[in-house]
Amino acid sequence: MATILIIEGNTPDMVAAGHAGANGFIGTLAALSPDTRVRIANPYAKPVGNDDLRDVDGVIFTGSGVSWPVDAAEGAPQRAAMEIVLASGRPIWGSCNGLQLAMHVLGGAVGASPAGMEVGMALDISLTKAGSEHPMMAGRVPGFGAPCIHRDEVQLLPDGAVLLAGNDHSPVQSVAYERAGVRFWGTQYHPELSSRDIGIYVRDRGIFSDHIGLAEDLGAADSNEAAAARLGTHPDDIVLPARSRELANWLQFVTGG
């Protein structure tokens, strides 16, 4: 039975308003591995320290709907948390902002995507040779799609990072960094979120509100082939366990299964 610490990427006021990045992980982890124990820490409320890592088998950094990038002054609490967790040697998962945060702290660069926001589905994701051989991507085939919602992207990988997958919108969609005691896997897309979750976010979150026209299809795509097709996908590809292959593979990695 694994204990997973989830590092919340949203501020306490956003969480209080119902926008916790941890929520998608809590539901998906419960479906994938009901025995998994979950703890939550929010660096914006209280600094994360080594005491938070006691008896923890793996750590997840969630996505985020804050208006600032990971390298902004406002993001300092998150960067401090990432530095502590990286130094601990524990397996780390990062979705979206969590991926960007790790790549920045490890020496890469992050910025707003020149192609604009990628909202709804990340489509036509291709595996690199390394990705086709890496356990994180087991079960994925070239050209897959995944729920996504992001403004920023990784624009320069740090030395030692291995690119596993990308698409035309964001060349860095999946990365592993396994070097000098660090064990990090992450995606720019969201294996923990359903299309319905993405639909709620475009309705409720200010920075993604320009995509509200996708909300109806996102809310129906997991059971409606026509709605899914308009998003470039099929219901079978965006329901559990298909949409969460990478996260399930990470859980196996954490537990040694």
PDB file of C-alpha atoms in Angstrom:
ATOM      1  CA  MET A   1       0.000   0.000   0.000  1.00  0.00           C
ATOM      2  CA  ALA A   2       1.583   3.258  -1.158  1.00  0.00           C
ATOM      3  CA  THR A   3       1.357   6.659   0.482  1.00  0.00           C
ATOM      4  CA  ILE A   4       1.350   9.525  -2.018  1.00  0.00           C
ATOM      5  CA  LEU A   5       1.889  13.173  -1.110  1.00  0.00           C
ATOM      6  CA  ILE A   6       0.065  15.534  -3.470  1.00  0.00           C
ATOM      7  CA  ILE A   7       1.527  19.027  -3.725  1.00  0.00           C
ATOM      8  CA  GLU A   8      -1.359  21.360  -4.538  1.00  0.00           C
ATOM      9  CA  GLY A   9      -0.592  23.813  -7.335  1.00  0.00           C
ATOM     10  CA  ASN A  10      -3.376  26.310  -6.652  1.00  0.00           C
ATOM     11  CA  THR A  11      -3.590  28.976  -3.978  1.00  0.00           C
ATOM     12  CA  PRO A  12      -5.743  28.491  -0.864  1.00  0.00           C
ATOM     13  CA  ASP A  13      -8.393  30.907  -2.124  1.00  0.00           C
ATOM     14  CA  MET A  14      -8.676  28.946  -5.391  1.00  0.00           C
ATOM     15  CA  VAL A  15      -8.952  25.682  -3.462  1.00  0.00           C
ATOM     16  CA  ALA A  16     -11.653  27.199  -1.236  1.00  0.00           C
ATOM     17  CA  ALA A  17     -13.572  28.160  -4.384  1.00  0.00           C
ATOM     18  CA  GLY A  18     -13.543  24.526  -5.521  1.00  0.00           C
ATOM     19  CA  HIS A  19     -10.530  24.645  -7.848  1.00  0.00           C
ATOM     20  CA  ALA A  20      -8.108  22.204  -6.235  1.00  0.00           C
ATOM     21  CA  GLY A  21      -5.577  20.660  -8.589  1.00  0.00           C
ATOM     22  CA  ALA A  22      -5.448  17.692  -6.219  1.00  0.00           C
ATOM     23  CA  ASN A  23      -9.060  16.690  -6.858  1.00  0.00           C
ATOM     24  CA  GLY A  24      -8.444  14.986 -10.189  1.00  0.00           C
ATOM     25  CA  PHE A  25      -5.612  12.962  -8.701  1.00  0.00           C
ATOM     26  CA  ILE A  26      -7.646  11.924  -5.665  1.00  0.00           C
ATOM     27  CA  GLY A  27     -10.415  10.500  -7.827  1.00  0.00           C
ATOM     28  CA  THR A  28      -8.151   8.876 -10.390  1.00  0.00           C
ATOM     29  CA  LEU A  29      -5.817   7.338  -7.806  1.00  0.00           C
ATOM     30  CA  ALA A  30      -8.830   5.911  -5.983  1.00  0.00           C
ATOM     31  CA  ALA A  31     -10.003   4.295  -9.216  1.00  0.00           C
ATOM     32  CA  LEU A  32      -6.586   2.978 -10.228  1.00  0.00           C
ATOM     33  CA  SER A  33      -5.425   1.830  -6.806  1.00  0.00           C
ATOM     34  CA  PRO A  34      -8.077   1.975  -4.070  1.00  0.00           C
ATOM     35  CA  ASP A  35      -5.584   1.074  -1.346  1.00  0.00           C
ATOM     36  CA  THR A  36      -3.376   4.096  -2.066  1.00  0.00           C
ATOM     37  CA  ARG A  37      -3.202   6.545   0.819  1.00  0.00           C
ATOM     38  CA  VAL A  38      -3.147  10.245  -0.045  1.00  0.00           C
ATOM     39  CA  ARG A  39      -1.863  13.296   1.801  1.00  0.00           C
ATOM     40  CA  ILE A  40      -2.045  16.881   0.564  1.00  0.00           C
ATOM     41  CA  ALA A  41       0.281  19.828   1.133  1.00  0.00           C
ATOM     42  CA  ASN A  42      -0.100  23.349  -0.231  1.00  0.00           C
ATOM     43  CA  PRO A  43       3.113  25.396  -0.455  1.00  0.00           C
ATOM     44  CA  TYR A  44       1.073  28.587  -0.877  1.00  0.00           C
ATOM     45  CA  ALA A  45      -0.424  27.979   2.566  1.00  0.00           C
ATOM     46  CA  LYS A  46       2.613  26.536   4.379  1.00  0.00           C
ATOM     47  CA  PRO A  47       6.168  25.725   3.242  1.00  0.00           C
ATOM     48  CA  VAL A  48       6.737  22.066   2.431  1.00  0.00           C
ATOM     49  CA  GLY A  49       9.450  20.501   4.556  1.00  0.00           C
ATOM     50  CA  ASN A  50      11.079  17.140   5.105  1.00  0.00           C
ATOM     51  CA  ASP A  51       8.503  16.310   7.789  1.00  0.00           C
ATOM     52  CA  ASP A  52       5.859  16.286   5.059  1.00  0.00           C
ATOM     53  CA  LEU A  53       7.797  13.540   3.295  1.00  0.00           C
ATOM     54  CA  ARG A  54       7.943  11.154   6.242  1.00  0.00           C
ATOM     55  CA  ASP A  55       6.633   7.690   5.250  1.00  0.00           C
ATOM     56  CA  VAL A  56       5.789   8.961   1.754  1.00  0.00           C
ATOM     57  CA  ASP A  57       6.455   6.630  -1.195  1.00  0.00           C
ATOM     58  CA  GLY A  58       5.906   9.090  -4.039  1.00  0.00           C
ATOM     59  CA  VAL A  59       5.053  12.744  -4.632  1.00  0.00           C
ATOM     60  CA  ILE A  60       2.714  14.353  -7.159  1.00  0.00           C
ATOM     61  CA  PHE A  61       2.856  17.989  -8.274  1.00  0.00           C
ATOM     62  CA  THR A  62      -0.505  19.018  -9.706  1.00  0.00           C
ATOM     63  CA  GLY A  63      -1.436  21.367 -12.486  1.00  0.00           C
ATOM     64  CA  SER A  64      -2.344  24.947 -11.690  1.00  0.00           C
ATOM     65  CA  GLY A  65      -4.700  27.696 -12.773  1.00  0.00           C
ATOM     66  CA  VAL A  66      -2.701  30.590 -11.336  1.00  0.00           C
ATOM     67  CA  SER A  67      -2.015  33.522 -13.627  1.00  0.00           C
ATOM     68  CA  TRP A  68       1.776  33.476 -13.221  1.00  0.00           C
ATOM     69  CA  PRO A  69       4.428  31.183 -14.761  1.00  0.00           C
ATOM     70  CA  VAL A  70       6.600  28.862 -12.684  1.00  0.00           C
ATOM     71  CA  ASP A  71       9.595  31.221 -12.816  1.00  0.00           C
ATOM     72  CA  ALA A  72       7.670  34.259 -11.486  1.00  0.00           C
ATOM     73  CA  ALA A  73       8.301  35.663  -7.999  1.00  0.00           C
ATOM     74  CA  GLU A  74       4.847  34.470  -6.932  1.00  0.00           C
ATOM     75  CA  GLY A  75       5.845  30.880  -7.707  1.00  0.00           C
ATOM     76  CA  ALA A  76       8.684  30.800  -5.160  1.00  0.00           C
ATOM     77  CA  PRO A  77       6.790  28.555  -2.662  1.00  0.00           C
ATOM     78  CA  GLN A  78       6.242  25.944  -5.356  1.00  0.00           C
ATOM     79  CA  ARG A  79       9.865  26.052  -6.481  1.00  0.00           C
ATOM     80  CA  ALA A  80      11.040  25.618  -2.884  1.00  0.00           C
ATOM     81  CA  ALA A  81       8.779  22.580  -2.512  1.00  0.00           C
ATOM     82  CA  MET A  82      10.094  21.061  -5.730  1.00  0.00           C
ATOM     83  CA  GLU A  83      13.699  21.525  -4.628  1.00  0.00           C
ATOM     84  CA  ILE A  84      13.052  19.697  -1.347  1.00  0.00           C
ATOM     85  CA  VAL A  85      11.233  16.818  -3.038  1.00  0.00           C
ATOM     86  CA  LEU A  86      13.847  16.451  -5.788  1.00  0.00           C
ATOM     87  CA  ALA A  87      16.543  16.237  -3.135  1.00  0.00           C
ATOM     88  CA  SER A  88      14.626  13.517  -1.282  1.00  0.00           C
ATOM     89  CA  GLY A  89      15.113  10.959  -4.057  1.00  0.00           C
ATOM     90  CA  ARG A  90      11.457   9.934  -4.001  1.00  0.00           C
ATOM     91  CA  PRO A  91       9.637   9.175  -7.256  1.00  0.00           C
ATOM     92  CA  ILE A  92       7.895  12.319  -8.493  1.00  0.00           C
ATOM     93  CA  TRP A  93       5.013  12.813 -10.896  1.00  0.00           C
ATOM     94  CA  GLY A  94       4.244  16.208 -12.454  1.00  0.00           C
ATOM     95  CA  SER A  95       1.239  17.154 -14.578  1.00  0.00           C
ATOM     96  CA  CYS A  96       1.255  20.358 -16.627  1.00  0.00           C
ATOM     97  CA  ASN A  97       2.454  23.026 -14.166  1.00  0.00           C
ATOM     98  CA  GLY A  98       4.150  20.234 -12.209  1.00  0.00           C
ATOM     99  CA  LEU A  99       6.184  19.271 -15.279  1.00  0.00           C
ATOM    100  CA  GLN A 100       7.059  22.882 -16.032  1.00  0.00           C
ATOM    101  CA  LEU A 101       8.078  23.465 -12.423  1.00  0.00           C
ATOM    102  CA  ALA A 102      10.456  20.496 -12.344  1.00  0.00           C
ATOM    103  CA  MET A 103      12.053  21.332 -15.674  1.00  0.00           C
ATOM    104  CA  HIS A 104      12.624  24.940 -14.592  1.00  0.00           C
ATOM    105  CA  VAL A 105      14.117  23.989 -11.219  1.00  0.00           C
ATOM    106  CA  LEU A 106      16.385  21.420 -12.897  1.00  0.00           C
ATOM    107  CA  GLY A 107      17.778  24.051 -15.269  1.00  0.00           C
ATOM    108  CA  GLY A 108      15.418  24.165 -18.236  1.00  0.00           C
ATOM    109  CA  ALA A 109      13.217  27.000 -19.475  1.00  0.00           C
ATOM    110  CA  VAL A 110       9.466  27.541 -19.585  1.00  0.00           C
ATOM    111  CA  GLY A 111       7.403  30.141 -21.422  1.00  0.00           C
ATOM    112  CA  ALA A 112       4.042  30.844 -23.009  1.00  0.00           C
ATOM    113  CA  SER A 113       3.432  28.601 -25.991  1.00  0.00           C
ATOM    114  CA  PRO A 114       3.907  30.455 -29.298  1.00  0.00           C
ATOM    115  CA  ALA A 115       0.906  28.479 -30.590  1.00  0.00           C
ATOM    116  CA  GLY A 116      -1.331  29.835 -27.828  1.00  0.00           C
ATOM    117  CA  MET A 117      -3.289  27.832 -25.295  1.00  0.00           C
ATOM    118  CA  GLU A 118      -3.839  24.123 -25.861  1.00  0.00           C
ATOM    119  CA  VAL A 119      -7.264  23.420 -24.378  1.00  0.00           C
ATOM    120  CA  GLY A 120      -9.513  20.373 -24.533  1.00  0.00           C
ATOM    121  CA  MET A 121      -7.387  17.658 -26.092  1.00  0.00           C
ATOM    122  CA  ALA A 122      -3.707  17.451 -26.936  1.00  0.00           C
ATOM    123  CA  LEU A 123      -3.909  15.638 -30.265  1.00  0.00           C
ATOM    124  CA  ASP A 124      -1.590  13.583 -32.436  1.00  0.00           C
ATOM    125  CA  ILE A 125       1.009  13.071 -29.722  1.00  0.00           C
ATOM    126  CA  SER A 126       3.997  11.202 -31.106  1.00  0.00           C
ATOM    127  CA  LEU A 127       6.381   9.028 -29.132  1.00  0.00           C
ATOM    128  CA  THR A 128      10.112   9.502 -29.446  1.00  0.00           C
ATOM    129  CA  LYS A 129      12.282   6.396 -29.703  1.00  0.00           C
ATOM    130  CA  ALA A 130      13.045   6.797 -26.005  1.00  0.00           C
ATOM    131  CA  GLY A 131       9.340   7.159 -25.305  1.00  0.00           C
ATOM    132  CA  SER A 132       8.458   3.972 -27.141  1.00  0.00           C
ATOM    133  CA  GLU A 133      10.869   2.120 -24.850  1.00  0.00           C
ATOM    134  CA  HIS A 134      10.164   3.861 -21.541  1.00  0.00           C
ATOM    135  CA  PRO A 135       7.858   2.218 -18.952  1.00  0.00           C
ATOM    136  CA  MET A 136       6.027   5.495 -18.387  1.00  0.00           C
ATOM    137  CA  MET A 137       4.546   5.334 -21.890  1.00  0.00           C
ATOM    138  CA  ALA A 138       3.666   1.627 -21.886  1.00  0.00           C
ATOM    139  CA  GLY A 139       0.317   1.149 -23.594  1.00  0.00           C
ATOM    140  CA  ARG A 140       0.519   4.341 -25.638  1.00  0.00           C
ATOM    141  CA  VAL A 141       0.715   4.231 -29.418  1.00  0.00           C
ATOM    142  CA  PRO A 142       1.887   7.054 -31.717  1.00  0.00           C
ATOM    143  CA  GLY A 143      -0.765   9.626 -32.541  1.00  0.00           C
ATOM    144  CA  PHE A 144      -2.697   9.400 -29.267  1.00  0.00           C
ATOM    145  CA  GLY A 145      -4.641  12.230 -27.643  1.00  0.00           C
ATOM    146  CA  ALA A 146      -5.078  13.235 -24.010  1.00  0.00           C
ATOM    147  CA  PRO A 147      -7.053  15.788 -22.005  1.00  0.00           C
ATOM    148  CA  CYS A 148      -5.109  19.019 -21.655  1.00  0.00           C
ATOM    149  CA  ILE A 149      -5.384  22.641 -20.611  1.00  0.00           C
ATOM    150  CA  HIS A 150      -2.340  24.909 -20.566  1.00  0.00           C
ATOM    151  CA  ARG A 151      -0.900  28.260 -21.530  1.00  0.00           C
ATOM    152  CA  ASP A 152       2.806  27.710 -20.808  1.00  0.00           C
ATOM    153  CA  GLU A 153       5.081  24.906 -21.957  1.00  0.00           C
ATOM    154  CA  VAL A 154       8.612  23.622 -21.521  1.00  0.00           C
ATOM    155  CA  GLN A 155      10.738  25.349 -24.151  1.00  0.00           C
ATOM    156  CA  LEU A 156      14.179  24.076 -23.135  1.00  0.00           C
ATOM    157  CA  LEU A 157      14.829  20.765 -21.441  1.00  0.00           C
ATOM    158  CA  PRO A 158      17.485  20.626 -18.723  1.00  0.00           C
ATOM    159  CA  ASP A 159      20.562  18.487 -19.273  1.00  0.00           C
ATOM    160  CA  GLY A 160      19.683  14.900 -18.433  1.00  0.00           C
ATOM    161  CA  ALA A 161      15.985  15.151 -19.276  1.00  0.00           C
ATOM    162  CA  VAL A 162      14.684  12.594 -21.784  1.00  0.00           C
ATOM    163  CA  LEU A 163      11.906  13.645 -24.158  1.00  0.00           C
ATOM    164  CA  LEU A 164       9.318  10.885 -24.445  1.00  0.00           C
ATOM    165  CA  ALA A 165       6.532  12.489 -26.478  1.00  0.00           C
ATOM    166  CA  GLY A 166       5.424  15.688 -28.187  1.00  0.00           C
ATOM    167  CA  ASN A 167       3.030  17.145 -30.752  1.00  0.00           C
ATOM    168  CA  ASP A 168       2.905  20.074 -33.166  1.00  0.00           C
ATOM    169  CA  HIS A 169       1.480  22.433 -30.558  1.00  0.00           C
ATOM    170  CA  SER A 170       3.935  21.660 -27.768  1.00  0.00           C
ATOM    171  CA  PRO A 171       7.030  19.629 -28.695  1.00  0.00           C
ATOM    172  CA  VAL A 172       7.511  18.711 -25.021  1.00  0.00           C
ATOM    173  CA  GLN A 173       4.473  16.687 -23.926  1.00  0.00           C
ATOM    174  CA  SER A 174       6.106  13.947 -21.853  1.00  0.00           C
ATOM    175  CA  VAL A 175       9.464  13.822 -20.085  1.00  0.00           C
ATOM    176  CA  ALA A 176      11.478  11.605 -17.768  1.00  0.00           C
ATOM    177  CA  TYR A 177      14.425  12.821 -15.694  1.00  0.00           C
ATOM    178  CA  GLU A 178      16.299  10.010 -13.977  1.00  0.00           C
ATOM    179  CA  ARG A 179      19.712  11.250 -12.988  1.00  0.00           C
ATOM    180  CA  ALA A 180      21.766  11.975  -9.851  1.00  0.00           C
ATOM    181  CA  GLY A 181      19.146  10.460  -7.547  1.00  0.00           C
ATOM    182  CA  VAL A 182      16.217  12.294  -9.146  1.00  0.00           C
ATOM    183  CA  ARG A 183      13.313  10.138 -10.372  1.00  0.00           C
ATOM    184  CA  PHE A 184      10.839  12.388 -12.148  1.00  0.00           C
ATOM    185  CA  TRP A 185       8.156  11.541 -14.717  1.00  0.00           C
ATOM    186  CA  GLY A 186       5.745  14.107 -16.078  1.00  0.00           C
ATOM    187  CA  THR A 187       3.376  15.170 -18.818  1.00  0.00           C
ATOM    188  CA  GLN A 188       2.174  18.476 -20.203  1.00  0.00           C
ATOM    189  CA  TYR A 189      -1.278  16.916 -20.599  1.00  0.00           C
ATOM    190  CA  HIS A 190      -3.445  15.622 -17.754  1.00  0.00           C
ATOM    191  CA  PRO A 191      -3.830  11.837 -17.281  1.00  0.00           C
ATOM    192  CA  GLU A 192      -5.591  12.581 -14.003  1.00  0.00           C
ATOM    193  CA  LEU A 193      -8.398  14.644 -15.562  1.00  0.00           C
ATOM    194  CA  SER A 194     -11.495  13.642 -17.488  1.00  0.00           C
ATOM    195  CA  SER A 195     -12.843  15.682 -20.372  1.00  0.00           C
ATOM    196  CA  ARG A 196     -15.633  16.730 -17.993  1.00  0.00           C
ATOM    197  CA  ASP A 197     -13.032  18.133 -15.614  1.00  0.00           C
ATOM    198  CA  ILE A 198     -11.529  20.179 -18.433  1.00  0.00           C
ATOM    199  CA  GLY A 199     -15.007  21.432 -19.319  1.00  0.00           C
ATOM    200  CA  ILE A 200     -15.544  22.652 -15.772  1.00  0.00           C
ATOM    201  CA  TYR A 201     -12.212  24.461 -15.836  1.00  0.00           C
ATOM    202  CA  VAL A 202     -12.933  26.364 -19.040  1.00  0.00           C
ATOM    203  CA  ARG A 203     -16.255  27.469 -17.558  1.00  0.00           C
ATOM    204  CA  ASP A 204     -14.858  28.534 -14.202  1.00  0.00           C
ATOM    205  CA  ARG A 205     -11.254  29.643 -14.616  1.00  0.00           C
ATOM    206  CA  GLY A 206     -10.516  33.113 -15.877  1.00  0.00           C
ATOM    207  CA  ILE A 207      -7.345  32.456 -17.854  1.00  0.00           C
ATOM    208  CA  PHE A 208      -9.049  29.717 -19.926  1.00  0.00           C
ATOM    209  CA  SER A 209     -12.424  31.413 -20.382  1.00  0.00           C
ATOM    210  CA  ASP A 210     -11.830  32.173 -24.075  1.00  0.00           C
ATOM    211  CA  HIS A 211     -12.379  28.452 -24.708  1.00  0.00           C
ATOM    212  CA  ILE A 212     -15.814  28.248 -23.127  1.00  0.00           C
ATOM    213  CA  GLY A 213     -17.192  27.208 -26.509  1.00  0.00           C
ATOM    214  CA  LEU A 214     -15.623  23.788 -25.927  1.00  0.00           C
ATOM    215  CA  ALA A 215     -17.338  23.266 -22.591  1.00  0.00           C
ATOM    216  CA  GLU A 216     -20.461  21.485 -23.861  1.00  0.00           C
ATOM    217  CA  ASP A 217     -18.530  18.953 -25.927  1.00  0.00           C
ATOM    218  CA  LEU A 218     -15.998  18.423 -23.144  1.00  0.00           C
ATOM    219  CA  GLY A 219     -18.817  17.668 -20.737  1.00  0.00           C
ATOM    220  CA  ALA A 220     -20.299  15.045 -23.034  1.00  0.00           C
ATOM    221  CA  ALA A 221     -17.300  13.559 -24.851  1.00  0.00           C
ATOM    222  CA  ASP A 222     -16.742  10.607 -22.542  1.00  0.00           C
ATOM    223  CA  SER A 223     -20.135   9.149 -23.547  1.00  0.00           C
ATOM    224  CA  ASN A 224     -21.025  10.873 -26.815  1.00  0.00           C
ATOM    225  CA  GLU A 225     -19.130   9.896 -29.955  1.00  0.00           C
ATOM    226  CA  ALA A 226     -20.161  13.008 -31.880  1.00  0.00           C
ATOM    227  CA  ALA A 227     -18.978  15.351 -29.143  1.00  0.00           C
ATOM    228  CA  ALA A 228     -15.734  13.405 -28.819  1.00  0.00           C
ATOM    229  CA  ALA A 229     -15.192  13.499 -32.581  1.00  0.00           C
ATOM    230  CA  ARG A 230     -15.541  17.285 -32.605  1.00  0.00           C
ATOM    231  CA  LEU A 231     -12.693  17.348 -30.079  1.00  0.00           C
ATOM    232  CA  GLY A 232     -10.642  14.962 -32.217  1.00  0.00           C
ATOM    233  CA  THR A 233     -11.029  11.906 -30.016  1.00  0.00           C
ATOM    234  CA  HIS A 234     -13.303   8.958 -29.117  1.00  0.00           C
ATOM    235  CA  PRO A 235     -15.025   8.187 -25.795  1.00  0.00           C
ATOM    236  CA  ASP A 236     -13.033   4.970 -25.373  1.00  0.00           C
ATOM    237  CA  ASP A 237      -9.791   6.960 -25.347  1.00  0.00           C
ATOM    238  CA  ILE A 238     -10.752   9.458 -22.631  1.00  0.00           C
ATOM    239  CA  VAL A 239     -12.256   7.258 -19.935  1.00  0.00           C
ATOM    240  CA  LEU A 240     -10.465   5.263 -17.270  1.00  0.00           C
ATOM    241  CA  PRO A 241      -8.188   3.436 -17.510  1.00  0.00           C
ATOM    242  CA  ALA A 242      -7.227   4.499 -21.043  1.00  0.00           C
ATOM    243  CA  ARG A 243      -6.687   8.189 -20.313  1.00  0.00           C
ATOM    244  CA  SER A 244      -4.517   7.532 -17.274  1.00  0.00           C
ATOM    245  CA  ARG A 245      -1.994   5.019 -18.621  1.00  0.00           C
ATOM    246  CA  GLU A 246       1.029   7.115 -17.671  1.00  0.00           C
ATOM    247  CA  LEU A 247      -0.183   7.689 -14.127  1.00  0.00           C
ATOM    248  CA  ALA A 248      -0.961   3.997 -13.677  1.00  0.00           C
ATOM    249  CA  ASN A 249       2.519   3.173 -14.926  1.00  0.00           C
ATOM    250  CA  TRP A 250       4.001   5.643 -12.443  1.00  0.00           C
ATOM    251  CA  LEU A 251       2.109   4.010  -9.585  1.00  0.00           C
ATOM    252  CA  GLN A 252       3.591   0.666 -10.590  1.00  0.00           C
ATOM    253  CA  PHE A 253       7.010   2.305 -10.609  1.00  0.00           C
ATOM    254  CA  VAL A 254       6.448   3.740  -7.123  1.00  0.00           C
ATOM    255  CA  THR A 255       5.342   0.433  -5.671  1.00  0.00           C
ATOM    256  CA  GLY A 256       7.799  -1.728  -7.558  1.00  0.00           C
ATOM    257  CA  GLY A 257       4.939  -3.602  -9.178  1.00  0.00           C
TER     258      GLY A 257
END
